[in-house]
Each structure stands twice: as C-alpha cells, then as structure tokens.
Short mmCIF file of C-alpha atoms in Angstrom, two decimals:
data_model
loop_
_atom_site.label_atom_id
_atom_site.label_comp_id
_atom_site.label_asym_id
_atom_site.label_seq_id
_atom_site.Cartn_x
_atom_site.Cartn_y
_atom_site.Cartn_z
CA UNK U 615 0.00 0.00 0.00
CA UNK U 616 1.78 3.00 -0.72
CA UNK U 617 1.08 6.46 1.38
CA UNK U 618 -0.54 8.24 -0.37
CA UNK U 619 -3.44 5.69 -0.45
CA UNK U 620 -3.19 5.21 3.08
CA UNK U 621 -3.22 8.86 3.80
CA UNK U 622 -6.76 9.13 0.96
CA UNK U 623 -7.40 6.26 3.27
CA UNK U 624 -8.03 8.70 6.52
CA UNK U 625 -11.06 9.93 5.21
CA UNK U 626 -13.03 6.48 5.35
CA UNK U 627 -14.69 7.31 8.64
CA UNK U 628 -18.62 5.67 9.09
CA UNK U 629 -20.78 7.67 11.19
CA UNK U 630 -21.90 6.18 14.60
CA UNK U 631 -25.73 6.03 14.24
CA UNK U 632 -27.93 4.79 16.74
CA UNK U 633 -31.80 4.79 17.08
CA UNK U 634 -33.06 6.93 19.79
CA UNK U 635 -35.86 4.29 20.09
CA UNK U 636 -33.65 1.62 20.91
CA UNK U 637 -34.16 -0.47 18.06
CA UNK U 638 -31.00 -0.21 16.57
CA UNK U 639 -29.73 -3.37 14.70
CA UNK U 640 -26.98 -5.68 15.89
CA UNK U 641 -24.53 -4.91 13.47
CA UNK U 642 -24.55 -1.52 15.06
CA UNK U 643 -21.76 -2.71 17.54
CA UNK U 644 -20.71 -5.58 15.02
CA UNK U 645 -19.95 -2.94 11.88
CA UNK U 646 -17.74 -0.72 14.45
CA UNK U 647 -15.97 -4.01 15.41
CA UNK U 648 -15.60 -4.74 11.90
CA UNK U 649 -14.02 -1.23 11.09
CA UNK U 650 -11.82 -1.63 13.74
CA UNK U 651 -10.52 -4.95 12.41
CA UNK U 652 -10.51 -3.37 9.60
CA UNK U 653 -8.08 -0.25 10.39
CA UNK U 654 -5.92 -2.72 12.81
CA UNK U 655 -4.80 -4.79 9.81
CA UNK U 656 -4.57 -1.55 8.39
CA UNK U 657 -2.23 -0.60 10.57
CA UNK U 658 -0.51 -3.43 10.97
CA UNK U 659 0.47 -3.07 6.85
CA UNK U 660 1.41 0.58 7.65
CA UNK U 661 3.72 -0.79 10.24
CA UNK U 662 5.40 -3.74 8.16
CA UNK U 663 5.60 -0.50 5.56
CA UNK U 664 7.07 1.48 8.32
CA UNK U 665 9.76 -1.36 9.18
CA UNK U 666 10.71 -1.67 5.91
CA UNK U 667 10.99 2.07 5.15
CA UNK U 668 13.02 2.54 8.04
CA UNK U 669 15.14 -0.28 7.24
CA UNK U 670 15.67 1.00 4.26
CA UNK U 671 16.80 4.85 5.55
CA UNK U 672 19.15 3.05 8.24
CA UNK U 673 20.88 1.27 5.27
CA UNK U 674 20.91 4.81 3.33
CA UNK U 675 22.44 6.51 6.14
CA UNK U 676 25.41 3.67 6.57
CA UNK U 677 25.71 3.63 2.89
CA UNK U 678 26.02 7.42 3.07
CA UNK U 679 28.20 7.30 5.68
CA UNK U 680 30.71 4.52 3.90
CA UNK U 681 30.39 6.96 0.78
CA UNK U 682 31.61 9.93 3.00
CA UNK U 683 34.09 7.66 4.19
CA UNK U 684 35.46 6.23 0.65
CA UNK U 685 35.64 9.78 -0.33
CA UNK U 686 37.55 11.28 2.63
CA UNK U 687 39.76 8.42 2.26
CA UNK U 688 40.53 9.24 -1.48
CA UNK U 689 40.84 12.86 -1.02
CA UNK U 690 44.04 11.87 1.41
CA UNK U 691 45.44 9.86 -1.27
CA UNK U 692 44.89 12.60 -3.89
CA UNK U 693 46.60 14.86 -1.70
CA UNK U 694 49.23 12.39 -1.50
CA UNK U 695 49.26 11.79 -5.30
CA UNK U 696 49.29 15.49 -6.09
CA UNK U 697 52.69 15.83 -3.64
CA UNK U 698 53.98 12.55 -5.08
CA UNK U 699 53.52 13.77 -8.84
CA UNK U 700 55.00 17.12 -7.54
CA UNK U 701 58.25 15.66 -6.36
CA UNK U 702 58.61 13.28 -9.27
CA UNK U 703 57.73 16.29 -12.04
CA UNK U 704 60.86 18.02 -9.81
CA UNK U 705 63.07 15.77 -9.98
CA UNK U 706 62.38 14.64 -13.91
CA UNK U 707 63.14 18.48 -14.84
CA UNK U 708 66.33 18.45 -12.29
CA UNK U 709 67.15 15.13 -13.94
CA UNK U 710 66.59 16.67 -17.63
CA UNK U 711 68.38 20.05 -17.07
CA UNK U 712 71.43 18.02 -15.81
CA UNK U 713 71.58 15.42 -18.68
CA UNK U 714 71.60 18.35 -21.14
CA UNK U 715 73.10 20.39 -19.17
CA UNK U 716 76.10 17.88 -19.21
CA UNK U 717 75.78 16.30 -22.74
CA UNK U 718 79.00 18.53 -23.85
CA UNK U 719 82.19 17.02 -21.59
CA UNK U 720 84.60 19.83 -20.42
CA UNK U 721 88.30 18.56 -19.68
CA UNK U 722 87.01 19.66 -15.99
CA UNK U 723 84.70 16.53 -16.42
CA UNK U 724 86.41 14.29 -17.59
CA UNK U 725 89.50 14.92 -15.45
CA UNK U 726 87.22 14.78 -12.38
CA UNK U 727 84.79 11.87 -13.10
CA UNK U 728 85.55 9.81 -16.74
CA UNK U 729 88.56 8.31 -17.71
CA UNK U 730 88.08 8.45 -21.27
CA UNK U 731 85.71 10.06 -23.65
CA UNK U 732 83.90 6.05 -23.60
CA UNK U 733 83.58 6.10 -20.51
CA UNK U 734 81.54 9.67 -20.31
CA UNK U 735 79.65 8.70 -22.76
CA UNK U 736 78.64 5.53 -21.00
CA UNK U 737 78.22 7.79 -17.88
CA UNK U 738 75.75 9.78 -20.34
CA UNK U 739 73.83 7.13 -21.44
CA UNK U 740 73.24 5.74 -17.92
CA UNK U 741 71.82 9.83 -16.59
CA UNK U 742 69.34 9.38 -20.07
CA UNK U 743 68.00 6.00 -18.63
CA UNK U 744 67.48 7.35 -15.07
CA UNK U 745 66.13 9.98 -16.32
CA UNK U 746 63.85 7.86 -18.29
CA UNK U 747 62.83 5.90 -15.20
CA UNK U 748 62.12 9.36 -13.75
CA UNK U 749 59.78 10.34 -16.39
CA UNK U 750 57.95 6.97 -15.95
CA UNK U 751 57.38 7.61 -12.58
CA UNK U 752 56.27 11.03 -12.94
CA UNK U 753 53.59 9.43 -15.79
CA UNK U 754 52.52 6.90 -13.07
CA UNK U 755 52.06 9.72 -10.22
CA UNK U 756 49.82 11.63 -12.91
CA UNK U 757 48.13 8.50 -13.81
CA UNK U 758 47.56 8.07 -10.31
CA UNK U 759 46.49 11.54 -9.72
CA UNK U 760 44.03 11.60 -12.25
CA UNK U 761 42.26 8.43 -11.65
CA UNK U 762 41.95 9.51 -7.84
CA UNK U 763 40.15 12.81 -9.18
CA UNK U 764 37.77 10.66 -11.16
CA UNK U 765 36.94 8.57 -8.39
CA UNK U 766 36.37 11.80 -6.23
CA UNK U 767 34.16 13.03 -8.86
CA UNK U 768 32.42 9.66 -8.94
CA UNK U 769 32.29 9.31 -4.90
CA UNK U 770 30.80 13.07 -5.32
CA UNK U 771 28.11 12.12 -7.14
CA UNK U 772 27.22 8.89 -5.27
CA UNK U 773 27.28 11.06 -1.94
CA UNK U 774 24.89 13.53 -3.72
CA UNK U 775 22.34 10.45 -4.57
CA UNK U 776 22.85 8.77 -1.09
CA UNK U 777 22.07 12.05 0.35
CA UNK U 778 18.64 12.75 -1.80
CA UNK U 779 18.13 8.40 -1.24
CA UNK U 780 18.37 9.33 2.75
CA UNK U 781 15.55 12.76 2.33
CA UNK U 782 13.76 10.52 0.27
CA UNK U 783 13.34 7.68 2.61
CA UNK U 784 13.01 10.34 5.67
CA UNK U 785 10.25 12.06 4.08
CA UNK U 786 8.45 8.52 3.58
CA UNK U 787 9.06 7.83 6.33
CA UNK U 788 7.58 11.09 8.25
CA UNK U 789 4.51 10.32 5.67
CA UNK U 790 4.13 6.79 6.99
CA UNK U 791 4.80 7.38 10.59
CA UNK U 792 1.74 10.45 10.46
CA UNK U 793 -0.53 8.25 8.76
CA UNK U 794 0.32 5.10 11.55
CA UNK U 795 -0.37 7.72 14.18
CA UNK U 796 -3.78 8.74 12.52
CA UNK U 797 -4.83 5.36 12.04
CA UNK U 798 -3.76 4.37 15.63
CA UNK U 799 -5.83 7.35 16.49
CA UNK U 800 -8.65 6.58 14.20
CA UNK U 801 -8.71 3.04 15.90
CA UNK U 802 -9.34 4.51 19.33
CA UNK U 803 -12.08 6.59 18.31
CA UNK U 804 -13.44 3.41 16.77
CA UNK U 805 -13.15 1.72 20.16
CA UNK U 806 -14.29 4.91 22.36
CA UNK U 807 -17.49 4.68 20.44
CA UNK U 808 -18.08 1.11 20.74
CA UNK U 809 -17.46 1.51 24.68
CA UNK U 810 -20.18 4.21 24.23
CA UNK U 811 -22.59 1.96 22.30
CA UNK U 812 -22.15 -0.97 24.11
CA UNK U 813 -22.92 1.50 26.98
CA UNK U 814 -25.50 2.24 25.58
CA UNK U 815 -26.79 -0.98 24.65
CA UNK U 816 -26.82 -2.48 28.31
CA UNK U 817 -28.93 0.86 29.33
CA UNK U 818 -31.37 0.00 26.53
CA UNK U 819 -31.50 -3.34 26.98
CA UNK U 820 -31.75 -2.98 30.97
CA UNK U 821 -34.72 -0.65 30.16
CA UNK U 822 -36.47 -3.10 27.11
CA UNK U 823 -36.00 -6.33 30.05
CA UNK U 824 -37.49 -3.87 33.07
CA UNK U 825 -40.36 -2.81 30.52
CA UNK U 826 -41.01 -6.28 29.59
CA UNK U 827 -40.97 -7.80 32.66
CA UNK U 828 -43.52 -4.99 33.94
CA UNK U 829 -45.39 -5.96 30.70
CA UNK U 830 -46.30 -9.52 31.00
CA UNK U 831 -46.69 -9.05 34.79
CA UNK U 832 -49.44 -6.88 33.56
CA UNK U 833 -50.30 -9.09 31.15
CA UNK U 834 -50.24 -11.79 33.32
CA UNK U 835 -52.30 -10.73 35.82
CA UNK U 836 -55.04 -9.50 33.11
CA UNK U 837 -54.78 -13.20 32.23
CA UNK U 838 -55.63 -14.19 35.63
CA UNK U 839 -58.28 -11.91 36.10
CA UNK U 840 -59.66 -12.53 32.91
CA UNK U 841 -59.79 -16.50 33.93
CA UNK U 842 -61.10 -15.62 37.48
CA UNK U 843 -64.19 -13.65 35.39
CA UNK U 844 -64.29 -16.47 33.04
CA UNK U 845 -64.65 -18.95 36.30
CA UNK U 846 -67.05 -17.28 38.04
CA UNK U 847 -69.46 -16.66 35.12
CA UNK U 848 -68.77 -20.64 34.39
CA UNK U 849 -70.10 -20.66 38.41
CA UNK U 850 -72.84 -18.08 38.25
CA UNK U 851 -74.17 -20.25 35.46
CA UNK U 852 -74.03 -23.45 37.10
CA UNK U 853 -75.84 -22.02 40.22
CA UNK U 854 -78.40 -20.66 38.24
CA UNK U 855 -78.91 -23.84 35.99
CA UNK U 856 -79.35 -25.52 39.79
CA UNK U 857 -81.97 -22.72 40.83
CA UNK U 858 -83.83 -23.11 37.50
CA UNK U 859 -84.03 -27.00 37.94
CA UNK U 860 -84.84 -26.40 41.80
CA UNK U 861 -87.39 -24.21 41.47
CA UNK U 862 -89.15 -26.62 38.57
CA UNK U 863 -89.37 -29.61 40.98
CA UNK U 864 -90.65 -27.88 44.11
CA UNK U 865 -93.69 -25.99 42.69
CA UNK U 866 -96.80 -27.97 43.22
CA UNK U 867 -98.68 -29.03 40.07
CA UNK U 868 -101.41 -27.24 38.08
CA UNK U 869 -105.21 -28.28 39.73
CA UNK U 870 -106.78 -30.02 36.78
CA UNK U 871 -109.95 -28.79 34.77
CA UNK U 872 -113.61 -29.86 35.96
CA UNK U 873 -114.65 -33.11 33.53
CA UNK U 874 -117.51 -32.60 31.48
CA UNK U 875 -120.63 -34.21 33.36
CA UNK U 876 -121.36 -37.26 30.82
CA UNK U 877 -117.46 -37.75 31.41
CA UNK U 878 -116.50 -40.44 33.83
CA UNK U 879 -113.53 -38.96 36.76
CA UNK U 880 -110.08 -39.20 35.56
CA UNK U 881 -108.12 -41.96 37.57
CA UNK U 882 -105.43 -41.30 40.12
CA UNK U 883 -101.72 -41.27 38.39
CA UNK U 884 -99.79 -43.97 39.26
CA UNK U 885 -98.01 -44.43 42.81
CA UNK U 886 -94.46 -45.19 40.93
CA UNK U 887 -94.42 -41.85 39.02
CA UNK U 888 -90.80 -39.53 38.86
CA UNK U 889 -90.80 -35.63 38.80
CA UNK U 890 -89.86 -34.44 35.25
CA UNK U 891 -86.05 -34.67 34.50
CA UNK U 892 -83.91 -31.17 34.80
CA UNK U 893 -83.21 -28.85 32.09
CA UNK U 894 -79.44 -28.89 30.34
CA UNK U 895 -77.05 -26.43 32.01
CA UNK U 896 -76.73 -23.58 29.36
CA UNK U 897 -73.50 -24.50 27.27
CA UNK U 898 -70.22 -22.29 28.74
CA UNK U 899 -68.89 -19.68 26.76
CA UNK U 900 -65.61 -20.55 24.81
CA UNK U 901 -62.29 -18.84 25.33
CA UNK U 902 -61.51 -15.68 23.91
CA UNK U 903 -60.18 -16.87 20.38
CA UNK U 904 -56.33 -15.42 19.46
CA UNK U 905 -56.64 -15.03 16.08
CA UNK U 906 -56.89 -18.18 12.93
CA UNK U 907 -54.60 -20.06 14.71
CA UNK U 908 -55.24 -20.86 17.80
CA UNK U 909 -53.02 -22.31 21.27
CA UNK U 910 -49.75 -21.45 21.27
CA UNK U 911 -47.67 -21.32 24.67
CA UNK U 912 -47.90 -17.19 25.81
CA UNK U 913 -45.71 -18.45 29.39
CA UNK U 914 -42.80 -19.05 27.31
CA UNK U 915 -42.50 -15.08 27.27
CA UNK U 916 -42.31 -14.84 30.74
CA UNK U 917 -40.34 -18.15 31.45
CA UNK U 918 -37.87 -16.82 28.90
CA UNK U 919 -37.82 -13.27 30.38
CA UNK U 920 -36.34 -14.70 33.77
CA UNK U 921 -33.11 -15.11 31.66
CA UNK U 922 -32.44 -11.72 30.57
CA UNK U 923 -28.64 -10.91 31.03
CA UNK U 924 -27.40 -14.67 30.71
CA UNK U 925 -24.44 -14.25 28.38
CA UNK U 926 -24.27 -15.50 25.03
CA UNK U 927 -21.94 -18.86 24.76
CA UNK U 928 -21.95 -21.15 21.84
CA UNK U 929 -23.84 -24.23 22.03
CA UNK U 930 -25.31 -23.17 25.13
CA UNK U 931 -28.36 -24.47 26.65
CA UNK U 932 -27.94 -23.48 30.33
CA UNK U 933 -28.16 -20.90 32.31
CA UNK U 934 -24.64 -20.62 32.76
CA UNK U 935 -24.95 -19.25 28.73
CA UNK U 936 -27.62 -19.68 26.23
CA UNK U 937 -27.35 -19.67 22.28
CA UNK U 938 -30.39 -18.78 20.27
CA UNK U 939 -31.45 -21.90 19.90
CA UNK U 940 -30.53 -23.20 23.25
CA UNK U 941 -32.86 -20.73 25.04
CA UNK U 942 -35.70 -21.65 22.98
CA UNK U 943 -35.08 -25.52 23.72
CA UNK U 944 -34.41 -24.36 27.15
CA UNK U 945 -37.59 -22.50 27.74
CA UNK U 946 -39.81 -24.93 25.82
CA UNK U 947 -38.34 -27.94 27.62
CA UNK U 948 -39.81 -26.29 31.21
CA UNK U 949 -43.10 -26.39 29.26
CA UNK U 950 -42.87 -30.27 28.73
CA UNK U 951 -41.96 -29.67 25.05
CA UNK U 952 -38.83 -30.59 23.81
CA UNK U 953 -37.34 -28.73 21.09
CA UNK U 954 -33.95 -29.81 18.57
CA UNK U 955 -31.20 -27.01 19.61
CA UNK U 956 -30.68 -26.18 16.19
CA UNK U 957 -33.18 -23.20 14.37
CA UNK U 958 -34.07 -24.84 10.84
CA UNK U 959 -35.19 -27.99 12.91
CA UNK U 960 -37.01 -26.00 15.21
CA UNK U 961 -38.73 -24.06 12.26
CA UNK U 962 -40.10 -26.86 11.41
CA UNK U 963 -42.04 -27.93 14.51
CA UNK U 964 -45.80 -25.97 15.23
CA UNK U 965 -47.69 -23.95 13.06
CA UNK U 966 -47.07 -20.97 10.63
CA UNK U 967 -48.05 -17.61 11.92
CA UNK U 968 -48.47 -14.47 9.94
CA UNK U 969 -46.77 -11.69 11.36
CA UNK U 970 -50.29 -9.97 12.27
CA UNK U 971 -50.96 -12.91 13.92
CA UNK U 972 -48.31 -13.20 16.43
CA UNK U 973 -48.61 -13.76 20.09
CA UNK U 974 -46.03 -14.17 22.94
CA UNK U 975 -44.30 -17.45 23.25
CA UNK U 976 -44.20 -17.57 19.33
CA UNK U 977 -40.84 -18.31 17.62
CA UNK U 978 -39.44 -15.51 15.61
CA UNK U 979 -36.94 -16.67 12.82
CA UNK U 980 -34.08 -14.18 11.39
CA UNK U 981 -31.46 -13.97 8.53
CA UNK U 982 -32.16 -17.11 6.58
CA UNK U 983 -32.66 -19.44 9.50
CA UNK U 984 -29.50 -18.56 11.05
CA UNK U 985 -31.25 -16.77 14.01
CA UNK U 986 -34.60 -17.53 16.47
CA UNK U 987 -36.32 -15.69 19.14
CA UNK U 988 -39.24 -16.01 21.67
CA UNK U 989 -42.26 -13.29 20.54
CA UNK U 990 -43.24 -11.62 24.02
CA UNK U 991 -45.83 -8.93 22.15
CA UNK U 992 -45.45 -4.93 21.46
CA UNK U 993 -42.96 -5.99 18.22
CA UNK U 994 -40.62 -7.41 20.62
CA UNK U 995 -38.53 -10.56 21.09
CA UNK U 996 -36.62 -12.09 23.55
CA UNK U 997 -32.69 -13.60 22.42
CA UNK U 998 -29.50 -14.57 22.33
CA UNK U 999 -27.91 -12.28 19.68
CA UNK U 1000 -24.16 -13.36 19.59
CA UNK U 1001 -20.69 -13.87 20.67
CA UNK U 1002 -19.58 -11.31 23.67
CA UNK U 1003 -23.87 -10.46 24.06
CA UNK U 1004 -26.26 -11.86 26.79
CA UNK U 1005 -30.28 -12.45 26.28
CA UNK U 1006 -32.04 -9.54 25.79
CA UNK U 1007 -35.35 -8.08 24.40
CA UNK U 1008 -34.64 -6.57 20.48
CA UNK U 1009 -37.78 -5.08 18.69
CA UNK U 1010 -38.71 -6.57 15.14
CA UNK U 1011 -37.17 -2.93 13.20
CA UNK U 1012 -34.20 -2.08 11.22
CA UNK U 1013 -31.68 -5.23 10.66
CA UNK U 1014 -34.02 -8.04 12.83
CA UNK U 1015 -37.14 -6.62 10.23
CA UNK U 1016 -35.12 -6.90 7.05
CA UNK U 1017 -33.60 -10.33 7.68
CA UNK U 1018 -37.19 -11.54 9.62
CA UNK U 1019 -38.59 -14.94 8.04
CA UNK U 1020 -41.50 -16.18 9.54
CA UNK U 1021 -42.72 -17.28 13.16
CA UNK U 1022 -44.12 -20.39 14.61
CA UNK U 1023 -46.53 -21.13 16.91
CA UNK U 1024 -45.64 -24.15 19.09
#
C-alpha cells in the first residue's frame, strides 16, 4: 500500500448512528468491530511499511556514511598523489636540465669523473636512462592523480544520490509514521465509540427487560383476572342452571280442569311416578379466540424473560450461557416440550403464523434461518444475539425486520 493511499485512506470514517428508540440493529456494535478490524490490519500493513521504510533509511544513512568515508579516504590519497607527482615532475626536470646540461664534456669533467671520452659517454647514457625511469614515474604519479580525481568526482556524485536516497526515505518515512499515528488514532475513536454503544446498549437493553418484565406481569395478571371472570361466570351459570331446575321440581302441580258431566272422573296417576327430568345447564362460553390459529404457549414469554442478562456462549443451553437456539429448547423444555437445539429444525415444529398474527411465546426466525427468538408482544422478542452479548429483548425494526422470516406457533 503505498502512502498516499493510506493517507486518501483517513477519510473512510462511518458515522456512529444509533436509534433513539432503541431499536438499533446488531450490526450496530458488530460494523464498528468490523471497522476496527478493519483499520488494525490496516495498521498493521502501515507498520510492516514502516519497518521496511526505516530499514531502508538506516541502510541509506550507513551507505552514506561509507560513501563519505570512501571519499575522505581518497581525497588523502589525492593529496598524497598530487605531492607525489609534484616531487617526481621536480626531480624529472632536475634530472633533464642536468643530462643536457652535461651532454657537452669539459676537460674539468672528464678529469674529475671519466677516464676516457667512452667512458663519459657511457656515464651519459646511464643519466638518459634514469632519467627515463624518472619520467615513468612522474607518468605513473599523474596516472595516479588523475584516476583519484575521477573517483572523487564519482564518490561526489554517489554522496549527492545517497544524500537525496536518505531525504527521500526520511520524508516517507515522516509520511508513513503520520498516517500510523492517525490510524492508531482513528482506531481509538473506533473503540471509544463502541465503549459508548455498548454502553449504551446495556442501558437500553436494561430498560427493554425492566419494561417487559412490567409488561407480561401486567399481562399476566389481566390473564388471571380474565380467567377468574371467566370462572365465576362458568359458576354463576351453574348455580343458576341448579336454581332453574330447583325451582321446577318444588312448585306444586297445576289443579286439573272440571270433567264434562257425561265424562266419567279421571283416575289417580300412578303411585311409581318420577318428577320431570332437569333442564341442560346452558352450554359455557368458549375462550376468547387469538386469532386463525389458535393455542400457542404465551408463558414461554415470561419463562424466557427470567433469563435476561445470561451471556451468550456457543452451544449453550444453560443458564450458565444460552445460544439462540438453546434458550428456545431451554424454555420450551420447562413447558414439557422438547425442542432440537438447532433453528431450521425447530422451524419446522408448530404452526405458521403471519406476522399480524403473532402472540407471545411464538418463535421468531431471522437472517435465513440462522437466528430464532421467543415473541413476548409490542414488536418485541426475547434472544440470544451473539458472541460477547447476553439475552435480551430486540424489537422486530431495522436489521431483525429486514432479515425476519417467519414465526411459529408451538
């Protein structure tokens, strides 16, 4: 990744949006957790970059440093060159001014060093060829002198480029070490906010259980009273059945109408005769009918209410840590009914429900299958959402309404 994509990069921020009616979706806490994975491997390639960029300007600076080295160590030995071609230049000319200096033999000469004219000439000859050797030395010391100045140009140049390699590599690596820092600092906004939403999740959901729990107490005891009402008027009609058939045996019979004079006197009814039997109790009033389908198990809301704030553990089926499924086994199983822990086998048990239709202790299935809840009324559903979550109430909106299924009635 190079930097300036990761500094274009800094912009990417997603808003933090919550609903103020505490139906935000799951991935509310699971996108932020997401983005923050996302930015740590992030950073974690800005930081490999980082390591190699840094690797790269230490091995600039030691190769700059050898470079300055290389050349200070060539500028002595040009100096020395320089004096060394000096001296030999000197003593080439000395050499050269004395050979022709000498070339003509004065008696002086020859009386003082040569014995014959041969033998100066010999002498002569011998001056030429040191003088020659001079002159090759002299041609080696500027040899020498100019391939040390082309080297110094050349070490010159290659400290110029190691010095621009070296600002290079600093300025990447000020670029890379400003973008780590903004990502590092981008990461803990990330997690700030999910310590606020998760904050504010366990208020909301502390709020949804407390105004759930109030709700099918309420509900509960309507359901009681209702039952009560239901009882008595199942009594009031018995008793009144018994006064009817009461009242019916123990009024005396009608006196019977004077026979005709030609007619001869009715005889006496029999000794053996039974009063009339009772009339049928009046047939009791059926239950308040819940919709096209009927039954259904409404105390699973408030069995599986008692387990808000159990945390979320895989496979779970225990109060020690529920799954989605497991709770729904869980709470069904204290009802006598025993459930698969797994959600496409459980969607397949009870009844279809339409969505108008639904009444507490329904199940509630989400994203393909994958996810089941326990319907306790107002659009609301009991759970266990995910990893690092615990049960908790979740209305039917946003994510939970664009992923919803069905429901069925157990």
């Amino acid at each position: 990744m190079r930097p300036r994509s990761l500094l274009a990069a800094l912009a990417l921020t997603a808003p933090l949006a919550v609903a103020a009616s505490g139906a935000a979706s799951p991935p509310a806490v699971a996108e932020k957790q997401g983005e923050a994975a996302h930015v740590l491997a992030e950073i974690g390639a800005i930081d490999r970059q980082l390591s190699h960029t840094v690797d790269a300007y230490d091995g600039a600076r030691v190769q700059l440093a050898a470079v300055g080295a290389q050349l200070r160590r060539n500028r002595a030995e040009l100096v020395r060159a320089r004096r060394t071609l000096r001296l030999a230049q000197a003593r080439l000319e000395r050499r050269i001014v004395l050979i022709y200096t000498s070339e003509q033999p004065t008696a002086l000469d020859i009386l003082l060093g040569a014995s014959s004219l041969s033998d100066l000439v010999d002498r002569l000859d011998a001056a030429r060829e040191v003088a020659a050797q001079d002159d090759e030395i002299a041609s080696e010391a500027a040899a020498a002198k100019a391939d040390l100045e082309r080297r110094e140009a050349r070490l010159e140049q290659a400290k110029r480029e190691q010095q621009q390699t070296v600002a290079r590599l600093a300025a990447t690596r000020t670029r890379i070490e400003s973008a780590l820092a903004r990502r590092r600092q981008l990461l803990s906004s990330i997690r700030a906010q999910i310590v606020q939403i998760r904050a504010r999740e366990r208020a909301r959901e502390r709020r949804l259980a407390a105004e759930a729990r109030a709700r099918l107490r309420h509900e509960r005891l309507l359901a009681l009273a209702a039952e009560r009402e239901r009882a008595q008027a199942r009594a009031r009609a018995r008793a009144a059945a018994a006064a009817s058939h009461t009242t019916s045996a123990s009024s005396p019979p009608a006196p019977p109408s004077p026979p005709p004079a030609s007619a001869s006197p009715p005889s006496p009814p029999p000794a053996s005769s039974s009063p009339p039997p009772p009339a049928p109790p009046p047939p009791t009033p059926p239950p308040p009918s819940s919709g096209p389908v009927g039954g259904g198990h409404p105390e699973a809301a408030a069995i599986a209410a008692r387990y808000l704030g159990v945390p979320y553990r895989w496979g779970g089926a225990s109060p020690s840590g529920f799954d989605c499924s497991g709770l729904v086994m869980y709470v069904y199983a204290q009802l006598g009914i025993a459930l698969p822990h797994y959600t496409v086998a459980q969607y397949q048990r009870g009844v279809a429900v339409s969505r108008s239709q639904l009444q507490p202790g329904d199940l509630v299935f989400f994203d393909g299958l994958a996810h089941v809840g326990i319907y306790i009324g107002n659009n609301q559903f009991i759970h266990a959402p995910h990893t690092g979550d615990v049960v908790k109430v979740s209305s039917i909106t946003g994510w939970y309404a664009q992923t919803y299924v069905g429901a069925r009635r157990i």
